[in-house]
């Protein structure tokens, strides 16, 4: 519809025609997210704050450029050890990420491909 004119780009603006949905999240990443993150971060979540900050349903459907920005945020948040929230973990220690799960999410959100496992 010509709402967006980007000047000076060398590549044709294909995203508006065919949204570049990022490649499927790797299965191992998805498994961790579903187990440890999804409950608070999804479109139906009652956790309004969590949902507002991150909605995995929307994430999967959004454009790659947006996903990359979100992944950066996720990486930052995890590096600081802020997720899952400490308060939540007080009552649900099993919700904590194992070292391996954390590494999986860190590698993925940093854009590192890890196809094994
Ligand atoms: C118990 C519910 C809960 C779980 C589980 C949870 N989150 Fe969150 N998350 C929240 C809430 C609430 C916020 C908003 C925090 C705030 O604004 O202070 C949030 C915010 C975030 C943000 C945005 C931070 C920012 O500063 O913008 C990211 C990224 C995030 N979570 C990632 C994750 C990941 C990755 C996991 C799984 C490892 C996870 N969350 C698990 C509740 C949760």
PDB file of C-alpha atoms and ligand atoms in Angstrom:
ATOM      1  CA  UNK A   1       0.000   0.000   0.000  1.00  0.00           C
ATOM      2  CA  UNK A   2       3.049   2.205  -0.126  1.00  0.00           C
ATOM      3  CA  UNK A   3       2.874   3.224   3.496  1.00  0.00           C
ATOM      4  CA  UNK A   4       6.552   2.742   3.942  1.00  0.00           C
ATOM      5  CA  UNK A   5       9.150   4.247   1.687  1.00  0.00           C
ATOM      6  CA  UNK A   6      12.664   3.365   2.575  1.00  0.00           C
ATOM      7  CA  UNK A   7      15.174   5.453   0.778  1.00  0.00           C
ATOM      8  CA  UNK A   8      18.641   4.408  -0.029  1.00  0.00           C
ATOM      9  CA  UNK A   9      18.230   0.717   0.463  1.00  0.00           C
ATOM     10  CA  UNK A  10      19.849  -1.464  -2.092  1.00  0.00           C
ATOM     11  CA  UNK A  11      17.563  -4.400  -1.579  1.00  0.00           C
ATOM     12  CA  UNK A  12      14.018  -4.398  -2.856  1.00  0.00           C
ATOM     13  CA  UNK A  13      11.469  -4.205  -0.062  1.00  0.00           C
ATOM     14  CA  UNK A  14      10.266  -7.756  -0.265  1.00  0.00           C
ATOM     15  CA  UNK A  15       9.107  -7.992   3.313  1.00  0.00           C
ATOM     16  CA  UNK A  16       5.907  -6.120   2.688  1.00  0.00           C
ATOM     17  CA  UNK A  17       4.889  -8.554   0.011  1.00  0.00           C
ATOM     18  CA  UNK A  18       6.046 -11.716   1.632  1.00  0.00           C
ATOM     19  CA  UNK A  19       6.608 -11.235   5.342  1.00  0.00           C
ATOM     20  CA  UNK A  20       9.918 -12.787   6.214  1.00  0.00           C
ATOM     21  CA  UNK A  21       8.852 -14.832   9.130  1.00  0.00           C
ATOM     22  CA  UNK A  22      11.982 -16.048  10.763  1.00  0.00           C
ATOM     23  CA  UNK A  23      12.876 -19.646  10.321  1.00  0.00           C
ATOM     24  CA  UNK A  24      11.116 -21.941  12.728  1.00  0.00           C
ATOM     25  CA  UNK A  25      12.499 -21.777  16.179  1.00  0.00           C
ATOM     26  CA  UNK A  26      14.746 -24.784  16.689  1.00  0.00           C
ATOM     27  CA  UNK A  27      12.940 -27.598  18.475  1.00  0.00           C
ATOM     28  CA  UNK A  28      15.254 -27.551  21.459  1.00  0.00           C
ATOM     29  CA  UNK A  29      14.712 -23.810  21.945  1.00  0.00           C
ATOM     30  CA  UNK A  30      10.991 -24.202  21.609  1.00  0.00           C
ATOM     31  CA  UNK A  31      10.950 -26.983  24.172  1.00  0.00           C
ATOM     32  CA  UNK A  32      12.664 -24.803  26.767  1.00  0.00           C
ATOM     33  CA  UNK A  33      10.471 -21.829  26.028  1.00  0.00           C
ATOM     34  CA  UNK A  34       7.313 -23.871  26.289  1.00  0.00           C
ATOM     35  CA  UNK A  35       8.392 -25.321  29.584  1.00  0.00           C
ATOM     36  CA  UNK A  36       9.902 -22.281  31.237  1.00  0.00           C
ATOM     37  CA  UNK A  37       8.704 -19.089  29.582  1.00  0.00           C
ATOM     38  CA  UNK A  38       5.518 -19.567  27.642  1.00  0.00           C
ATOM     39  CA  UNK A  39       3.181 -19.744  30.638  1.00  0.00           C
ATOM     40  CA  UNK A  40       3.599 -16.041  31.392  1.00  0.00           C
ATOM     41  CA  UNK A  41       4.399 -14.886  27.908  1.00  0.00           C
ATOM     42  CA  UNK A  42       1.554 -15.758  25.589  1.00  0.00           C
ATOM     43  CA  UNK A  43      -1.464 -14.062  24.133  1.00  0.00           C
ATOM     44  CA  UNK A  44      -3.842 -15.551  26.690  1.00  0.00           C
ATOM     45  CA  UNK A  45      -1.621 -15.022  29.694  1.00  0.00           C
ATOM     46  CA  UNK A  46      -3.130 -13.514  32.792  1.00  0.00           C
ATOM     47  CA  UNK A  47       0.266 -12.131  33.546  1.00  0.00           C
ATOM     48  CA  UNK A  48      -0.442  -8.774  31.939  1.00  0.00           C
ATOM     49  CA  UNK A  49       3.023  -7.386  32.474  1.00  0.00           C
ATOM     50  CA  UNK A  50       4.732 -10.431  31.118  1.00  0.00           C
ATOM     51  CA  UNK A  51       2.425 -10.587  28.155  1.00  0.00           C
ATOM     52  CA  UNK A  52       2.943  -6.941  27.334  1.00  0.00           C
ATOM     53  CA  UNK A  53       6.694  -7.372  27.292  1.00  0.00           C
ATOM     54  CA  UNK A  54       6.837 -10.595  25.371  1.00  0.00           C
ATOM     55  CA  UNK A  55       4.215 -12.700  23.653  1.00  0.00           C
ATOM     56  CA  UNK A  56       5.657 -15.832  22.069  1.00  0.00           C
ATOM     57  CA  UNK A  57       2.585 -16.290  19.891  1.00  0.00           C
ATOM     58  CA  UNK A  58       3.107 -12.876  18.374  1.00  0.00           C
ATOM     59  CA  UNK A  59       6.831 -13.458  18.255  1.00  0.00           C
ATOM     60  CA  UNK A  60       6.509 -16.495  16.056  1.00  0.00           C
ATOM     61  CA  UNK A  61       4.250 -14.691  13.647  1.00  0.00           C
ATOM     62  CA  UNK A  62       6.180 -11.482  13.386  1.00  0.00           C
ATOM     63  CA  UNK A  63       8.744 -10.304  10.890  1.00  0.00           C
ATOM     64  CA  UNK A  64      12.319 -11.389  11.165  1.00  0.00           C
ATOM     65  CA  UNK A  65      13.603  -7.910  11.826  1.00  0.00           C
ATOM     66  CA  UNK A  66      11.315  -7.618  14.818  1.00  0.00           C
ATOM     67  CA  UNK A  67      12.213 -11.052  16.039  1.00  0.00           C
ATOM     68  CA  UNK A  68      15.861 -10.142  16.015  1.00  0.00           C
ATOM     69  CA  UNK A  69      15.184  -7.114  18.184  1.00  0.00           C
ATOM     70  CA  UNK A  70      13.203  -9.247  20.613  1.00  0.00           C
ATOM     71  CA  UNK A  71      15.905 -11.880  20.671  1.00  0.00           C
ATOM     72  CA  UNK A  72      18.396  -9.201  21.652  1.00  0.00           C
ATOM     73  CA  UNK A  73      16.167  -8.250  24.534  1.00  0.00           C
ATOM     74  CA  UNK A  74      15.781 -11.850  25.584  1.00  0.00           C
ATOM     75  CA  UNK A  75      19.523 -12.345  25.504  1.00  0.00           C
ATOM     76  CA  UNK A  76      20.054  -9.272  27.644  1.00  0.00           C
ATOM     77  CA  UNK A  77      17.378 -10.294  30.120  1.00  0.00           C
ATOM     78  CA  UNK A  78      18.734 -13.810  30.473  1.00  0.00           C
ATOM     79  CA  UNK A  79      22.313 -12.615  30.797  1.00  0.00           C
ATOM     80  CA  UNK A  80      21.228 -10.544  33.763  1.00  0.00           C
ATOM     81  CA  UNK A  81      19.445 -13.554  35.223  1.00  0.00           C
ATOM     82  CA  UNK A  82      16.124 -11.723  35.313  1.00  0.00           C
ATOM     83  CA  UNK A  83      13.951 -14.449  33.830  1.00  0.00           C
ATOM     84  CA  UNK A  84      12.052 -16.328  35.022  1.00  0.00           C
ATOM     85  CA  UNK A  85      11.385 -13.723  37.728  1.00  0.00           C
ATOM     86  CA  UNK A  86      13.032 -14.418  41.090  1.00  0.00           C
ATOM     87  CA  UNK A  87       9.757 -13.934  42.910  1.00  0.00           C
ATOM     88  CA  UNK A  88       8.134 -16.621  40.846  1.00  0.00           C
ATOM     89  CA  UNK A  89      11.037 -18.990  41.480  1.00  0.00           C
ATOM     90  CA  UNK A  90      10.659 -18.618  45.234  1.00  0.00           C
ATOM     91  CA  UNK A  91       7.491 -20.672  45.025  1.00  0.00           C
ATOM     92  CA  UNK A  92       8.400 -22.659  41.938  1.00  0.00           C
ATOM     93  CA  UNK A  93      12.067 -23.566  42.090  1.00  0.00           C
ATOM     94  CA  UNK A  94      11.447 -26.117  39.364  1.00  0.00           C
ATOM     95  CA  UNK A  95      10.775 -23.214  37.007  1.00  0.00           C
ATOM     96  CA  UNK A  96      14.415 -22.221  37.072  1.00  0.00           C
ATOM     97  CA  UNK A  97      16.399 -22.728  33.897  1.00  0.00           C
ATOM     98  CA  UNK A  98      19.013 -25.440  34.103  1.00  0.00           C
ATOM     99  CA  UNK A  99      22.487 -24.473  32.949  1.00  0.00           C
ATOM    100  CA  UNK A 100      21.862 -26.342  29.754  1.00  0.00           C
ATOM    101  CA  UNK A 101      18.500 -24.725  29.110  1.00  0.00           C
ATOM    102  CA  UNK A 102      19.977 -21.332  29.749  1.00  0.00           C
ATOM    103  CA  UNK A 103      22.800 -22.046  27.320  1.00  0.00           C
ATOM    104  CA  UNK A 104      20.299 -23.164  24.697  1.00  0.00           C
ATOM    105  CA  UNK A 105      18.337 -19.938  24.988  1.00  0.00           C
ATOM    106  CA  UNK A 106      21.449 -17.785  25.181  1.00  0.00           C
ATOM    107  CA  UNK A 107      22.960 -19.289  22.056  1.00  0.00           C
ATOM    108  CA  UNK A 108      19.743 -19.024  20.144  1.00  0.00           C
ATOM    109  CA  UNK A 109      18.966 -15.467  21.201  1.00  0.00           C
ATOM    110  CA  UNK A 110      22.516 -14.456  20.364  1.00  0.00           C
ATOM    111  CA  UNK A 111      21.876 -15.703  16.870  1.00  0.00           C
ATOM    112  CA  UNK A 112      24.138 -18.703  17.136  1.00  0.00           C
ATOM    113  CA  UNK A 113      22.988 -21.705  15.255  1.00  0.00           C
ATOM    114  CA  UNK A 114      23.060 -24.876  17.215  1.00  0.00           C
ATOM    115  CA  UNK A 115      21.397 -27.624  15.347  1.00  0.00           C
ATOM    116  CA  UNK A 116      22.408 -30.474  17.558  1.00  0.00           C
ATOM    117  CA  UNK A 117      20.258 -31.968  20.292  1.00  0.00           C
TER     118      UNK A 117
HETATM  119  C1  LIG B   1       6.200 -16.160  36.243  1.00  0.00           C
HETATM  120  C2  LIG B   1       5.994 -15.514  34.970  1.00  0.00           C
HETATM  121  C3  LIG B   1       7.172 -15.396  34.004  1.00  0.00           C
HETATM  122  C4  LIG B   1       7.965 -16.393  33.523  1.00  0.00           C
HETATM  123  C5  LIG B   1       7.926 -17.876  33.841  1.00  0.00           C
HETATM  124  C6  LIG B   1       8.869 -15.757  32.575  1.00  0.00           C
HETATM  125  N1  LIG B   1       8.624 -14.416  32.523  1.00  0.00           N
HETATM  126 FE1  LIG B   1       9.556 -13.061  31.347  1.00  0.00          FE
HETATM  127  N2  LIG B   1       8.509 -11.540  32.195  1.00  0.00           N
HETATM  128  C7  LIG B   1       7.539 -11.707  33.167  1.00  0.00           C
HETATM  129  C8  LIG B   1       7.100 -10.400  33.616  1.00  0.00           C
HETATM  130  C9  LIG B   1       6.051 -10.133  34.679  1.00  0.00           C
HETATM  131  C10 LIG B   1       7.820  -9.449  32.868  1.00  0.00           C
HETATM  132  C11 LIG B   1       7.776  -7.955  32.982  1.00  0.00           C
HETATM  133  C12 LIG B   1       8.803  -7.529  33.977  1.00  0.00           C
HETATM  134  C13 LIG B   1       8.779  -6.074  34.245  1.00  0.00           C
HETATM  135  O1  LIG B   1       8.293  -5.300  33.433  1.00  0.00           O
HETATM  136  O2  LIG B   1       9.313  -5.717  35.298  1.00  0.00           O
HETATM  137  C14 LIG B   1       8.688 -10.202  31.972  1.00  0.00           C
HETATM  138  C15 LIG B   1       9.537  -9.623  31.062  1.00  0.00           C
HETATM  139  C16 LIG B   1      10.326 -10.328  30.171  1.00  0.00           C
HETATM  140  C17 LIG B   1      11.131  -9.743  29.139  1.00  0.00           C
HETATM  141  C18 LIG B   1      11.240  -8.268  28.830  1.00  0.00           C
HETATM  142  C19 LIG B   1      12.288  -7.638  29.684  1.00  0.00           C
HETATM  143  C20 LIG B   1      12.379  -6.170  29.408  1.00  0.00           C
HETATM  144  O3  LIG B   1      13.078  -5.523  30.169  1.00  0.00           O
HETATM  145  O4  LIG B   1      11.787  -5.678  28.450  1.00  0.00           O
HETATM  146  C21 LIG B   1      11.762 -10.753  28.495  1.00  0.00           C
HETATM  147  C22 LIG B   1      12.712 -10.626  27.314  1.00  0.00           C
HETATM  148  C23 LIG B   1      11.367 -11.986  29.131  1.00  0.00           C
HETATM  149  N3  LIG B   1      10.497 -11.706  30.137  1.00  0.00           N
HETATM  150  C24 LIG B   1      11.812 -13.236  28.766  1.00  0.00           C
HETATM  151  C25 LIG B   1      11.496 -14.409  29.438  1.00  0.00           C
HETATM  152  C26 LIG B   1      12.092 -15.696  29.127  1.00  0.00           C
HETATM  153  C27 LIG B   1      13.113 -15.934  28.037  1.00  0.00           C
HETATM  154  C28 LIG B   1      11.547 -16.588  29.995  1.00  0.00           C
HETATM  155  C29 LIG B   1      11.864 -18.063  30.120  1.00  0.00           C
HETATM  156  C30 LIG B   1      13.234 -18.380  30.435  1.00  0.00           C
HETATM  157  C31 LIG B   1      10.604 -15.857  30.842  1.00  0.00           C
HETATM  158  N4  LIG B   1      10.604 -14.544  30.470  1.00  0.00           N
HETATM  159  C32 LIG B   1       9.834 -16.439  31.834  1.00  0.00           C
HETATM  160  C33 LIG B   1       7.054 -12.894  33.642  1.00  0.00           C
HETATM  161  C34 LIG B   1       7.600 -14.153  33.392  1.00  0.00           C
END
